[in-house]
């Protein structure tokens, strides 16, 4: 393969995680062609540096950070290469975002089978994490809808993987956090829809027990289910919240699908009440982002959600609620936020989360937002899912409480492991190599190491996440 001569001049940049709680200076490169990825591998090898691919940088932790090394920013490889509206097959470069994807396919009556809570993520990042959506219990992770991908290995080999070709790499690179190779193209199957609207049922749940049993019992009747959990309340109300369960409309249910599937119908408004730009909203949220303020807001939110109701909303509104307030994460202030997400079997979830929420209250470090989902297991090598539930909790980071928060989250890790749970490497930023080893198990680590040596014999692909959780295993 022909190589260009690359240098490191003027490329040193400060990269951050999504939660603005971590910073790592690195050399940034922005390939626009596959050959340039190989050039960067060569450069790294010659200079003794490591390389981390980065999509949109939407991981809450250090997954796409590489302090002192090279960051390969894939966002310029953002072309939709082929779209077949008859079959719903799409082939994309890895920097294509979910926003580009749904906006391409929806007007033709299709929707991505699995999406994250933000549409800003790239397909490369989504495959590397093997993201789940609010339909994980039904449709599995995004990897289950990938028909083929191509990837550049640090050896310079360009490989093609499908569920039947290079099977071991197919199941390891999807969920592999970019540590085996860099995705260069991705072919996905979209899902048919018959309307741009989705029917949502919303109802309150008074405590954790009802919260989880409602997720479990209702999931089979819906396409999507998600819960908001008030993590600031204890006692008998611990775990109270609200469930949103949604189903796609059947053919004929929407009198005017041609209109509702148009992009204009799906746009999230950029102004509040038609007046204030929503990009300014985080400044108004900031003064309430403290234990007392959030408790008050959560109580008001719970009280106003007590009525069971049904409504229709656009796909974009339902799926990308977190994009509704652009820059909401800035409301957490200078220290940023950490999201901690644990995945627990349905048999142990209630006791473990009760214990974790109580512990966070005892230590004066309540989470400000809790989100629950229903999951099913999958067969990807570094899978995070279980037959059970997940709870994602957002914590404010402040200088004087950073160490206590870190200790709390490591205590959570022990509680999750004891309950037979799993972690998701897109979120938690405190999980140690020891905890990761316990969660993944020896057999998985041995398999991963073998693939790592085959694909990346010089260990060029490393991230801060990799050094933190695999540092002692490779
Ligand atoms: C508001 C918000 C909501 C979210 N909701 C969900 C959710 O509902 N479900 C869920 O599962 N996740 C969710 N996430 C997490 C997010 O989907 C993942 O962190 C995802 O990996 C981010 O994609 P990205 O393009 O920003 O990748 P980055 O964060 O930039 O990178 C993530 C990983 O992908 C690797 N990578 C990136 N591009 C490539 C490539 N071309 N080849 C190989 N490896 C690559 C990186 O090295 C890194 O390990 C959410 C995140 C945010 C901020």
Short mmCIF file of C-alpha atoms and ligand atoms in Angstrom, two decimals:
data_model
loop_
_atom_site.label_atom_id
_atom_site.label_comp_id
_atom_site.label_asym_id
_atom_site.label_seq_id
_atom_site.Cartn_x
_atom_site.Cartn_y
_atom_site.Cartn_z
CA UNK A 1 0.00 0.00 0.00
CA UNK A 2 1.34 3.46 -0.94
CA UNK A 3 2.15 5.63 2.04
CA UNK A 4 2.34 9.40 2.42
CA UNK A 5 4.88 11.00 4.67
CA UNK A 6 3.07 12.17 7.79
CA UNK A 7 4.53 14.31 10.52
CA UNK A 8 3.30 15.26 13.97
CA UNK A 9 3.69 19.03 13.42
CA UNK A 10 0.82 21.16 14.71
CA UNK A 11 -1.41 18.21 15.56
CA UNK A 12 -1.32 18.28 19.37
CA UNK A 13 -4.88 18.73 20.63
CA UNK A 14 -6.69 18.49 23.97
CA UNK A 15 -9.39 15.81 23.67
CA UNK A 16 -12.22 15.38 26.21
CA UNK A 17 -14.78 12.73 27.06
CA UNK A 18 -18.47 13.54 26.59
CA UNK A 19 -18.95 14.23 30.31
CA UNK A 20 -16.09 16.80 30.35
CA UNK A 21 -14.62 15.04 33.39
CA UNK A 22 -11.44 13.81 31.64
CA UNK A 23 -8.90 15.48 29.35
CA UNK A 24 -6.05 13.96 27.36
CA UNK A 25 -3.66 15.78 25.01
CA UNK A 26 -2.94 13.75 21.86
CA UNK A 27 -1.80 14.06 18.28
CA UNK A 28 -4.95 14.32 16.16
CA UNK A 29 -5.28 12.97 12.61
CA UNK A 30 -8.37 13.17 10.43
CA UNK A 31 -8.20 10.55 7.67
CA UNK A 32 -10.48 10.96 4.69
CA UNK A 33 -9.36 7.75 2.92
CA UNK A 34 -8.59 4.22 4.08
CA UNK A 35 -4.93 4.51 2.95
CA UNK A 36 -4.37 7.33 5.42
CA UNK A 37 -5.25 5.04 8.34
CA UNK A 38 -2.40 2.78 7.29
CA UNK A 39 -0.08 5.81 7.07
CA UNK A 40 -0.96 6.69 10.66
CA UNK A 41 -0.25 3.13 11.82
CA UNK A 42 3.17 3.35 10.14
CA UNK A 43 3.90 6.69 11.72
CA UNK A 44 2.90 5.39 15.16
CA UNK A 45 5.08 2.32 14.73
CA UNK A 46 8.08 4.39 13.70
CA UNK A 47 7.69 6.82 16.59
CA UNK A 48 6.74 4.28 19.25
CA UNK A 49 3.28 5.82 19.75
CA UNK A 50 -0.15 4.23 20.18
CA UNK A 51 -3.33 4.94 18.19
CA UNK A 52 -6.99 5.28 19.25
CA UNK A 53 -9.85 5.68 16.79
CA UNK A 54 -12.41 8.32 17.72
CA UNK A 55 -15.91 8.77 16.33
CA UNK A 56 -17.96 11.63 17.73
CA UNK A 57 -16.34 11.42 21.19
CA UNK A 58 -19.74 10.63 22.76
CA UNK A 59 -18.44 8.00 25.18
CA UNK A 60 -18.88 9.19 28.74
CA UNK A 61 -15.43 7.89 29.71
CA UNK A 62 -11.92 7.39 28.33
CA UNK A 63 -12.87 5.01 25.45
CA UNK A 64 -11.71 7.41 22.74
CA UNK A 65 -8.95 9.19 24.66
CA UNK A 66 -5.27 8.40 24.25
CA UNK A 67 -3.10 10.66 26.42
CA UNK A 68 0.26 11.30 24.72
CA UNK A 69 -0.61 9.12 21.72
CA UNK A 70 -2.41 9.52 18.41
CA UNK A 71 -6.15 10.04 18.07
CA UNK A 72 -7.51 8.97 14.69
CA UNK A 73 -10.59 11.14 14.31
CA UNK A 74 -12.83 9.21 11.91
CA UNK A 75 -15.52 11.87 11.60
CA UNK A 76 -14.37 13.00 8.12
CA UNK A 77 -15.02 9.53 6.67
CA UNK A 78 -18.73 10.26 6.67
CA UNK A 79 -20.18 9.19 3.33
CA UNK A 80 -23.25 7.05 2.90
CA UNK A 81 -21.86 4.84 0.13
CA UNK A 82 -25.00 2.95 -0.93
CA UNK A 83 -28.66 3.10 0.08
CA UNK A 84 -31.14 0.57 -1.31
CA UNK A 85 -34.59 1.81 -0.40
CA UNK A 86 -36.26 -1.38 -1.67
CA UNK A 87 -34.38 -3.75 0.65
CA UNK A 88 -33.39 -1.38 3.47
CA UNK A 89 -29.67 -2.16 3.10
CA UNK A 90 -27.23 0.65 3.72
CA UNK A 91 -23.43 0.76 3.38
CA UNK A 92 -21.64 3.60 5.11
CA UNK A 93 -18.24 4.94 6.00
CA UNK A 94 -17.60 4.66 9.76
CA UNK A 95 -17.86 8.38 10.48
CA UNK A 96 -21.50 8.52 9.36
CA UNK A 97 -23.60 9.57 12.36
CA UNK A 98 -26.94 8.10 13.40
CA UNK A 99 -28.37 11.50 12.50
CA UNK A 100 -27.16 11.21 8.91
CA UNK A 101 -28.40 7.63 8.80
CA UNK A 102 -31.98 8.13 10.00
CA UNK A 103 -32.33 11.28 7.93
CA UNK A 104 -31.34 9.28 4.83
CA UNK A 105 -33.62 6.29 5.39
CA UNK A 106 -36.72 7.61 7.14
CA UNK A 107 -38.35 9.40 4.19
CA UNK A 108 -38.27 5.99 2.41
CA UNK A 109 -40.06 4.25 5.31
CA UNK A 110 -37.12 2.80 7.25
CA UNK A 111 -35.49 3.43 10.63
CA UNK A 112 -32.17 2.21 12.12
CA UNK A 113 -32.86 -1.01 14.03
CA UNK A 114 -30.91 0.12 17.12
CA UNK A 115 -30.06 3.69 18.16
CA UNK A 116 -28.42 5.31 21.17
CA UNK A 117 -30.07 8.07 23.21
CA UNK A 118 -28.20 10.64 21.12
CA UNK A 119 -28.11 10.83 17.32
CA UNK A 120 -24.60 12.35 17.31
CA UNK A 121 -22.75 9.02 17.61
CA UNK A 122 -20.92 7.56 14.57
CA UNK A 123 -21.46 4.07 13.21
CA UNK A 124 -17.81 3.18 13.91
CA UNK A 125 -18.24 4.18 17.56
CA UNK A 126 -21.59 2.38 17.75
CA UNK A 127 -20.10 -0.89 16.48
CA UNK A 128 -16.99 -0.62 18.65
CA UNK A 129 -19.26 -0.26 21.71
CA UNK A 130 -21.97 -2.54 20.28
CA UNK A 131 -24.63 -0.10 21.41
CA UNK A 132 -28.08 -1.05 22.67
CA UNK A 133 -31.30 0.92 22.41
CA UNK A 134 -34.59 1.03 24.29
CA UNK A 135 -35.50 -2.10 22.30
CA UNK A 136 -32.56 -4.24 23.45
CA UNK A 137 -34.91 -6.91 24.85
CA UNK A 138 -36.48 -7.24 21.36
CA UNK A 139 -33.82 -6.45 18.74
CA UNK A 140 -30.55 -7.01 20.59
CA UNK A 141 -27.53 -4.79 20.01
CA UNK A 142 -26.55 -2.98 16.80
CA UNK A 143 -24.10 -5.77 15.95
CA UNK A 144 -27.02 -8.13 15.39
CA UNK A 145 -28.06 -6.00 12.39
CA UNK A 146 -24.64 -5.74 10.75
CA UNK A 147 -24.40 -7.78 7.56
CA UNK A 148 -20.79 -6.95 6.81
CA UNK A 149 -17.98 -4.63 7.75
CA UNK A 150 -14.50 -3.95 6.44
CA UNK A 151 -11.68 -2.98 8.76
CA UNK A 152 -8.05 -1.95 8.55
CA UNK A 153 -5.82 -3.93 10.91
CA UNK A 154 -2.60 -2.40 12.26
CA UNK A 155 -0.75 -5.02 10.18
CA UNK A 156 -2.02 -3.19 7.08
CA UNK A 157 -4.46 -5.97 6.17
CA UNK A 158 -7.91 -4.84 5.00
CA UNK A 159 -10.34 -7.53 6.14
CA UNK A 160 -14.00 -8.25 5.37
CA UNK A 161 -16.09 -9.73 8.20
CA UNK A 162 -19.64 -11.10 8.18
CA UNK A 163 -21.39 -13.40 10.66
CA UNK A 164 -20.10 -16.26 8.46
CA UNK A 165 -16.71 -14.95 7.22
CA UNK A 166 -13.93 -14.21 9.73
CA UNK A 167 -16.58 -15.01 12.32
CA UNK A 168 -14.29 -14.73 15.34
CA UNK A 169 -13.26 -11.22 14.32
CA UNK A 170 -16.86 -10.27 13.47
CA UNK A 171 -17.96 -11.05 17.03
CA UNK A 172 -14.86 -9.56 18.65
CA UNK A 173 -14.39 -6.32 16.70
CA UNK A 174 -18.04 -5.45 17.26
CA UNK A 175 -17.84 -4.74 21.03
CA UNK A 176 -14.02 -4.59 20.77
CA UNK A 177 -13.59 -0.84 21.49
CA UNK A 178 -11.41 -0.31 18.42
CA UNK A 179 -8.61 -2.37 19.93
CA UNK A 180 -8.30 -4.91 17.10
CA UNK A 181 -8.70 -2.74 14.00
CA UNK A 182 -10.42 0.32 12.57
CA UNK A 183 -13.79 -0.05 10.79
CA UNK A 184 -13.64 1.37 7.29
CA UNK A 185 -17.13 0.51 6.00
CA UNK A 186 -20.29 -0.91 7.58
CA UNK A 187 -23.33 -2.58 5.97
CA UNK A 188 -26.52 -2.56 8.04
CA UNK A 189 -30.11 -3.75 7.62
CA UNK A 190 -32.69 -1.05 8.40
CA UNK A 191 -36.10 -1.72 9.94
CA UNK A 192 -39.42 -1.05 8.10
CA UNK A 193 -41.73 1.59 9.57
CA UNK A 194 -45.21 2.64 8.43
CA UNK A 195 -45.33 6.05 10.08
CA UNK A 196 -43.07 8.80 11.31
CA UNK A 197 -44.91 8.60 14.62
CA UNK A 198 -44.63 6.20 17.49
CA UNK A 199 -47.36 5.46 20.09
CA UNK A 200 -46.18 5.95 23.67
CA UNK A 201 -47.82 4.85 26.94
CA UNK A 202 -46.49 6.60 30.04
CA UNK A 203 -47.26 5.65 33.64
CA UNK A 204 -45.79 6.18 37.12
CA UNK A 205 -44.20 3.48 39.28
CA UNK A 206 -44.12 4.02 43.08
CA UNK A 207 -40.99 2.04 44.04
CA UNK A 208 -38.12 -0.11 42.77
CA UNK A 209 -39.98 -3.39 42.98
CA UNK A 210 -42.84 -2.12 40.79
CA UNK A 211 -40.39 -0.32 38.54
CA UNK A 212 -38.58 -3.54 37.63
CA UNK A 213 -41.64 -5.78 37.51
CA UNK A 214 -43.37 -3.29 35.18
CA UNK A 215 -40.36 -3.26 32.85
CA UNK A 216 -40.28 -7.06 32.85
CA UNK A 217 -44.00 -7.72 32.44
CA UNK A 218 -44.71 -4.99 29.89
CA UNK A 219 -41.68 -5.30 27.60
CA UNK A 220 -43.14 -8.20 25.55
CA UNK A 221 -46.14 -6.03 24.55
CA UNK A 222 -44.04 -3.17 23.17
CA UNK A 223 -41.23 -2.41 20.72
CA UNK A 224 -39.40 -0.10 23.16
CA UNK A 225 -39.38 0.38 26.92
CA UNK A 226 -37.44 2.77 29.16
CA UNK A 227 -37.81 4.06 32.72
CA UNK A 228 -36.87 7.25 34.49
CA UNK A 229 -35.82 6.46 38.06
CA UNK A 230 -35.70 9.12 40.77
CA UNK A 231 -32.31 8.31 42.28
CA UNK A 232 -32.59 11.06 44.90
CA UNK A 233 -35.42 9.47 46.91
CA UNK A 234 -35.08 6.73 49.53
CA UNK A 235 -37.30 4.88 52.01
CA UNK A 236 -40.53 3.45 50.68
CA UNK A 237 -40.24 5.63 47.58
CA UNK A 238 -36.81 4.36 46.58
CA UNK A 239 -36.85 3.52 42.88
CA UNK A 240 -40.01 5.44 42.04
CA UNK A 241 -40.22 6.89 38.56
CA UNK A 242 -42.01 6.72 35.27
CA UNK A 243 -42.09 4.13 32.47
CA UNK A 244 -42.35 5.05 28.79
CA UNK A 245 -43.27 2.09 26.58
CA UNK A 246 -43.74 2.57 22.85
CA UNK A 247 -44.78 0.68 19.76
CA UNK A 248 -44.38 1.37 16.07
CA UNK A 249 -47.64 2.13 14.27
CA UNK A 250 -48.98 -0.62 12.03
CA UNK A 251 -49.74 -0.03 8.36
CA UNK A 252 -52.91 2.07 8.11
CA UNK A 253 -52.79 3.43 11.68
CA UNK A 254 -51.27 6.73 10.55
CA UNK A 255 -53.67 8.51 8.15
CA UNK A 256 -50.82 10.51 6.57
CA UNK A 257 -47.51 8.60 6.77
CA UNK A 258 -46.07 10.48 3.76
CA UNK A 259 -46.14 13.65 5.84
CA UNK A 260 -45.06 12.25 9.21
CA UNK A 261 -42.06 10.51 7.65
CA UNK A 262 -40.77 13.74 6.11
CA UNK A 263 -37.70 15.22 7.78
CA UNK A 264 -39.45 18.53 8.42
CA UNK A 265 -41.91 16.65 10.66
CA UNK A 266 -39.09 15.03 12.64
CA UNK A 267 -36.98 18.11 13.43
CA UNK A 268 -36.41 18.69 17.14
CA UNK A 269 -37.34 22.34 17.82
CA UNK A 270 -34.28 24.51 18.49
CA UNK A 271 -36.23 27.01 20.61
CA UNK A 272 -38.17 26.65 23.84
CA UNK A 273 -41.77 27.89 23.51
CA UNK A 274 -40.68 29.21 20.09
CA UNK A 275 -38.57 31.87 21.81
CA UNK A 276 -35.46 30.95 23.76
CA UNK A 277 -32.72 29.06 21.87
CA UNK A 278 -32.42 25.66 23.59
CA UNK A 279 -28.65 25.86 23.31
CA UNK A 280 -28.84 28.42 26.17
CA UNK A 281 -30.98 26.24 28.43
CA UNK A 282 -28.06 24.59 30.23
CA UNK A 283 -27.14 27.97 31.76
CA UNK A 284 -30.59 28.06 33.42
CA UNK A 285 -30.30 24.43 34.55
CA UNK A 286 -26.89 24.92 36.17
CA UNK A 287 -28.03 26.63 39.44
CA UNK A 288 -30.33 23.64 40.16
CA UNK A 289 -27.61 21.01 39.69
CA UNK A 290 -26.99 20.36 43.38
CA UNK A 291 -28.41 17.78 45.79
CA UNK A 292 -31.27 19.99 46.96
CA UNK A 293 -32.14 21.41 43.54
CA UNK A 294 -32.26 18.05 41.80
CA UNK A 295 -34.30 16.53 44.60
CA UNK A 296 -36.85 19.31 44.18
CA UNK A 297 -36.94 18.90 40.41
CA UNK A 298 -37.29 15.12 40.66
CA UNK A 299 -40.14 15.40 43.16
CA UNK A 300 -41.95 17.85 40.88
CA UNK A 301 -41.32 15.60 37.88
CA UNK A 302 -42.69 12.57 39.72
CA UNK A 303 -45.80 14.39 40.93
CA UNK A 304 -46.56 15.70 37.45
CA UNK A 305 -46.12 12.20 35.98
CA UNK A 306 -48.74 10.55 38.21
CA UNK A 307 -51.38 10.42 35.49
CA UNK A 308 -51.21 7.45 33.14
CA UNK A 309 -51.40 8.76 29.58
CA UNK A 310 -50.92 7.84 25.94
CA UNK A 311 -49.60 10.05 23.17
CA UNK A 312 -47.92 9.96 19.78
CA UNK A 313 -44.56 11.54 19.07
CA UNK A 314 -42.06 11.58 16.22
CA UNK A 315 -39.34 8.93 16.13
CA UNK A 316 -36.67 11.61 16.60
CA UNK A 317 -38.42 12.99 19.72
CA UNK A 318 -38.88 9.55 21.26
CA UNK A 319 -35.42 8.16 20.57
CA UNK A 320 -33.24 11.21 21.03
CA UNK A 321 -34.68 12.83 24.13
CA UNK A 322 -31.14 13.63 25.29
CA UNK A 323 -30.58 15.77 22.18
CA UNK A 324 -33.57 17.89 23.15
CA UNK A 325 -31.39 20.23 25.21
CA UNK A 326 -28.12 20.66 23.29
CA UNK A 327 -25.15 20.88 25.65
CA UNK A 328 -27.17 19.69 28.69
CA UNK A 329 -24.02 18.05 30.05
CA UNK A 330 -22.51 21.53 30.55
CA UNK A 331 -25.11 22.19 33.26
CA UNK A 332 -23.04 19.90 35.54
CA UNK A 333 -20.41 22.63 35.77
CA UNK A 334 -16.65 22.67 35.42
CA UNK A 335 -16.00 19.21 36.88
CA UNK A 336 -18.41 17.57 34.43
CA UNK A 337 -20.26 14.32 35.05
CA UNK A 338 -19.64 10.60 35.22
CA UNK A 339 -22.25 8.14 34.11
CA UNK A 340 -22.25 4.76 35.84
CA UNK A 341 -24.27 2.05 34.11
CA UNK A 342 -24.62 -1.46 35.51
CA UNK A 343 -26.34 -4.44 33.92
CA UNK A 344 -27.87 -6.91 36.35
CA UNK A 345 -29.70 -10.22 36.00
CA UNK A 346 -33.43 -9.86 36.63
CA UNK A 347 -33.15 -12.05 39.75
CA UNK A 348 -30.57 -9.87 41.56
CA UNK A 349 -31.19 -6.36 40.22
CA UNK A 350 -33.61 -5.13 42.85
CA UNK A 351 -31.49 -5.91 45.92
CA UNK A 352 -28.26 -4.71 44.32
CA UNK A 353 -29.67 -1.38 43.12
CA UNK A 354 -31.46 -0.78 46.42
CA UNK A 355 -28.08 -1.21 48.13
CA UNK A 356 -26.28 1.03 45.65
CA UNK A 357 -28.82 3.86 45.81
CA UNK A 358 -28.84 3.71 49.63
CA UNK A 359 -25.04 3.80 49.73
CA UNK A 360 -24.98 6.85 47.44
CA UNK A 361 -27.39 8.63 49.83
CA UNK A 362 -25.37 7.65 52.93
CA UNK A 363 -22.24 9.12 51.35
CA UNK A 364 -24.04 12.34 50.35
CA UNK A 365 -23.41 11.60 46.65
CA UNK A 366 -26.81 10.96 45.09
CA UNK A 367 -27.05 10.43 41.36
CA UNK A 368 -28.98 13.20 39.59
CA UNK A 369 -30.50 11.08 36.83
CA UNK A 370 -31.43 7.40 36.66
CA UNK A 371 -32.50 5.57 33.50
CA UNK A 372 -33.57 1.92 33.36
CA UNK A 373 -33.90 -0.47 30.42
CA UNK A 374 -34.76 -4.13 29.80
CA UNK A 375 -32.07 -6.27 28.13
CA UNK A 376 -31.31 -9.65 26.63
CA UNK A 377 -27.88 -11.33 26.30
CA UNK A 378 -25.90 -11.43 23.04
CA UNK A 379 -22.96 -13.42 21.75
CA UNK A 380 -20.40 -10.66 21.10
CA UNK A 381 -17.07 -11.27 22.83
CA UNK A 382 -16.98 -8.27 25.19
CA UNK A 383 -20.75 -8.13 25.63
CA UNK A 384 -22.23 -5.92 28.33
CA UNK A 385 -25.81 -7.19 28.25
CA UNK A 386 -27.66 -9.70 30.44
CA UNK A 387 -31.12 -11.20 30.73
CA UNK A 388 -32.21 -8.45 33.08
CA UNK A 389 -32.06 -4.70 33.36
CA UNK A 390 -29.64 -1.80 33.26
CA UNK A 391 -29.57 1.30 35.43
CA UNK A 392 -27.59 4.32 34.23
CA UNK A 393 -26.84 6.92 36.91
CA UNK A 394 -25.36 10.38 36.29
CA UNK A 395 -23.10 11.85 38.99
CA UNK A 396 -21.85 15.40 39.25
CA UNK A 397 -18.04 15.63 39.57
CA UNK A 398 -16.63 18.35 41.81
CA UNK A 399 -13.02 18.92 42.80
CA UNK A 400 -13.58 18.35 46.51
CA UNK A 401 -15.72 15.21 46.07
CA UNK A 402 -13.93 13.59 43.14
CA UNK A 403 -12.01 11.09 45.27
CA UNK A 404 -15.12 10.11 47.30
CA UNK A 405 -17.10 9.65 44.08
CA UNK A 406 -14.38 7.44 42.64
CA UNK A 407 -14.45 5.32 45.81
CA UNK A 408 -18.25 5.06 45.69
CA UNK A 409 -18.20 3.88 42.06
CA UNK A 410 -15.55 1.28 42.84
CA UNK A 411 -17.73 0.05 45.72
CA UNK A 412 -20.58 -0.16 43.20
CA UNK A 413 -18.35 -2.33 41.00
CA UNK A 414 -17.96 -4.84 43.83
CA UNK A 415 -21.72 -4.88 44.46
CA UNK A 416 -22.42 -5.41 40.75
CA UNK A 417 -19.90 -8.24 40.52
CA UNK A 418 -21.38 -9.91 43.59
CA UNK A 419 -24.80 -9.74 41.99
CA UNK A 420 -23.52 -11.39 38.80
CA UNK A 421 -23.72 -8.18 36.77
CA UNK A 422 -21.79 -6.66 33.89
CA UNK A 423 -20.34 -3.25 33.00
CA UNK A 424 -20.46 -1.19 29.82
CA UNK A 425 -17.15 0.34 28.74
CA UNK A 426 -18.89 3.35 27.13
CA UNK A 427 -19.88 4.70 30.52
CA UNK A 428 -18.10 3.87 33.80
CA UNK A 429 -14.73 5.54 34.17
CA UNK A 430 -13.54 4.07 37.47
CA UNK A 431 -13.68 0.31 36.78
CA UNK A 432 -10.28 -1.23 37.50
CA UNK A 433 -8.44 -3.95 35.56
CA UNK A 434 -9.19 -6.32 38.44
CA UNK A 435 -12.95 -5.66 38.29
CA UNK A 436 -12.92 -5.87 34.48
CA UNK A 437 -11.14 -9.22 34.64
CA UNK A 438 -13.70 -10.53 37.12
CA UNK A 439 -16.59 -9.40 34.92
CA UNK A 440 -15.21 -10.63 31.60
CA UNK A 441 -13.84 -13.94 32.89
CA UNK A 442 -10.60 -15.73 32.07
CA UNK A 443 -11.86 -17.50 28.95
CA UNK A 444 -12.96 -14.25 27.27
CA UNK A 445 -9.70 -12.52 28.12
CA UNK A 446 -7.64 -15.38 26.65
CA UNK A 447 -9.70 -15.28 23.43
CA UNK A 448 -9.38 -11.50 23.18
CA UNK A 449 -5.61 -11.63 23.78
CA UNK A 450 -5.15 -14.18 20.99
CA UNK A 451 -7.05 -11.99 18.54
CA UNK A 452 -5.14 -8.92 19.71
CA UNK A 453 -1.83 -10.62 18.97
CA UNK A 454 -3.03 -11.74 15.55
CA UNK A 455 -4.44 -8.35 14.50
CA UNK A 456 -2.13 -5.98 16.33
CA UNK A 457 1.19 -7.72 17.13
CA UNK A 458 2.92 -4.41 17.95
CA UNK A 459 0.13 -3.21 20.27
CA UNK A 460 -0.40 -0.05 18.25
CA UNK A 461 -4.08 0.20 19.10
CA UNK A 462 -4.42 1.34 22.69
CA UNK A 463 -6.66 3.86 24.43
CA UNK A 464 -6.79 5.19 27.97
CA UNK A 465 -9.72 2.81 28.49
CA UNK A 466 -7.68 -0.12 27.20
CA UNK A 467 -4.75 0.64 29.50
CA UNK A 468 -7.13 1.01 32.45
CA UNK A 469 -9.15 -2.18 32.02
CA UNK A 470 -6.83 -4.46 30.04
CA UNK A 471 -3.49 -3.09 31.18
CA UNK A 472 -2.63 -6.09 33.31
CA UNK A 473 -4.28 -8.69 31.09
CA UNK A 474 -2.33 -8.38 27.84
C1 LIG B 1 -26.29 11.44 25.46
C2 LIG B 1 -25.78 10.04 25.23
C3 LIG B 1 -26.67 8.98 25.15
C4 LIG B 1 -26.20 7.68 24.93
N1 LIG B 1 -27.11 6.68 24.86
C5 LIG B 1 -26.68 5.41 24.66
C6 LIG B 1 -27.61 4.34 24.53
O1 LIG B 1 -28.82 4.55 24.59
N2 LIG B 1 -27.12 3.10 24.31
C7 LIG B 1 -25.79 2.85 24.20
O2 LIG B 1 -25.42 1.69 23.99
N3 LIG B 1 -24.88 3.85 24.32
C8 LIG B 1 -25.30 5.11 24.54
N4 LIG B 1 -24.39 6.12 24.63
C9 LIG B 1 -22.96 5.80 24.49
C10 LIG B 1 -22.51 5.90 23.04
O3 LIG B 1 -23.46 5.33 22.18
C11 LIG B 1 -21.19 5.14 22.85
O4 LIG B 1 -20.23 5.64 23.71
C12 LIG B 1 -20.67 5.22 21.41
O5 LIG B 1 -19.54 4.40 21.32
C13 LIG B 1 -20.29 6.65 21.05
O6 LIG B 1 -20.03 6.72 19.66
P1 LIG B 1 -18.96 7.77 19.11
O7 LIG B 1 -19.05 7.77 17.63
O8 LIG B 1 -19.08 9.05 19.80
O9 LIG B 1 -17.61 7.02 19.51
P2 LIG B 1 -16.38 7.47 20.50
O10 LIG B 1 -16.96 7.82 21.79
O11 LIG B 1 -15.62 8.53 19.77
O12 LIG B 1 -15.59 6.14 20.53
C14 LIG B 1 -16.14 5.01 21.18
C15 LIG B 1 -15.28 3.78 20.91
O13 LIG B 1 -15.36 3.47 19.52
C16 LIG B 1 -14.05 3.34 18.97
N5 LIG B 1 -14.16 3.75 17.56
C17 LIG B 1 -14.67 4.89 17.06
N6 LIG B 1 -14.64 4.86 15.70
C18 LIG B 1 -14.10 3.66 15.35
C19 LIG B 1 -13.79 3.04 14.11
N7 LIG B 1 -14.04 3.62 12.93
N8 LIG B 1 -13.24 1.81 14.15
C20 LIG B 1 -12.98 1.19 15.32
N9 LIG B 1 -13.25 1.72 16.52
C21 LIG B 1 -13.80 2.96 16.53
C22 LIG B 1 -13.20 4.24 19.83
O14 LIG B 1 -11.84 3.86 19.79
C23 LIG B 1 -13.81 4.01 21.20
O15 LIG B 1 -13.29 2.84 21.79
C24 LIG B 1 -24.81 7.43 24.81
C25 LIG B 1 -23.91 8.50 24.87
C26 LIG B 1 -24.39 9.80 25.07
C27 LIG B 1 -23.41 10.93 25.13
#
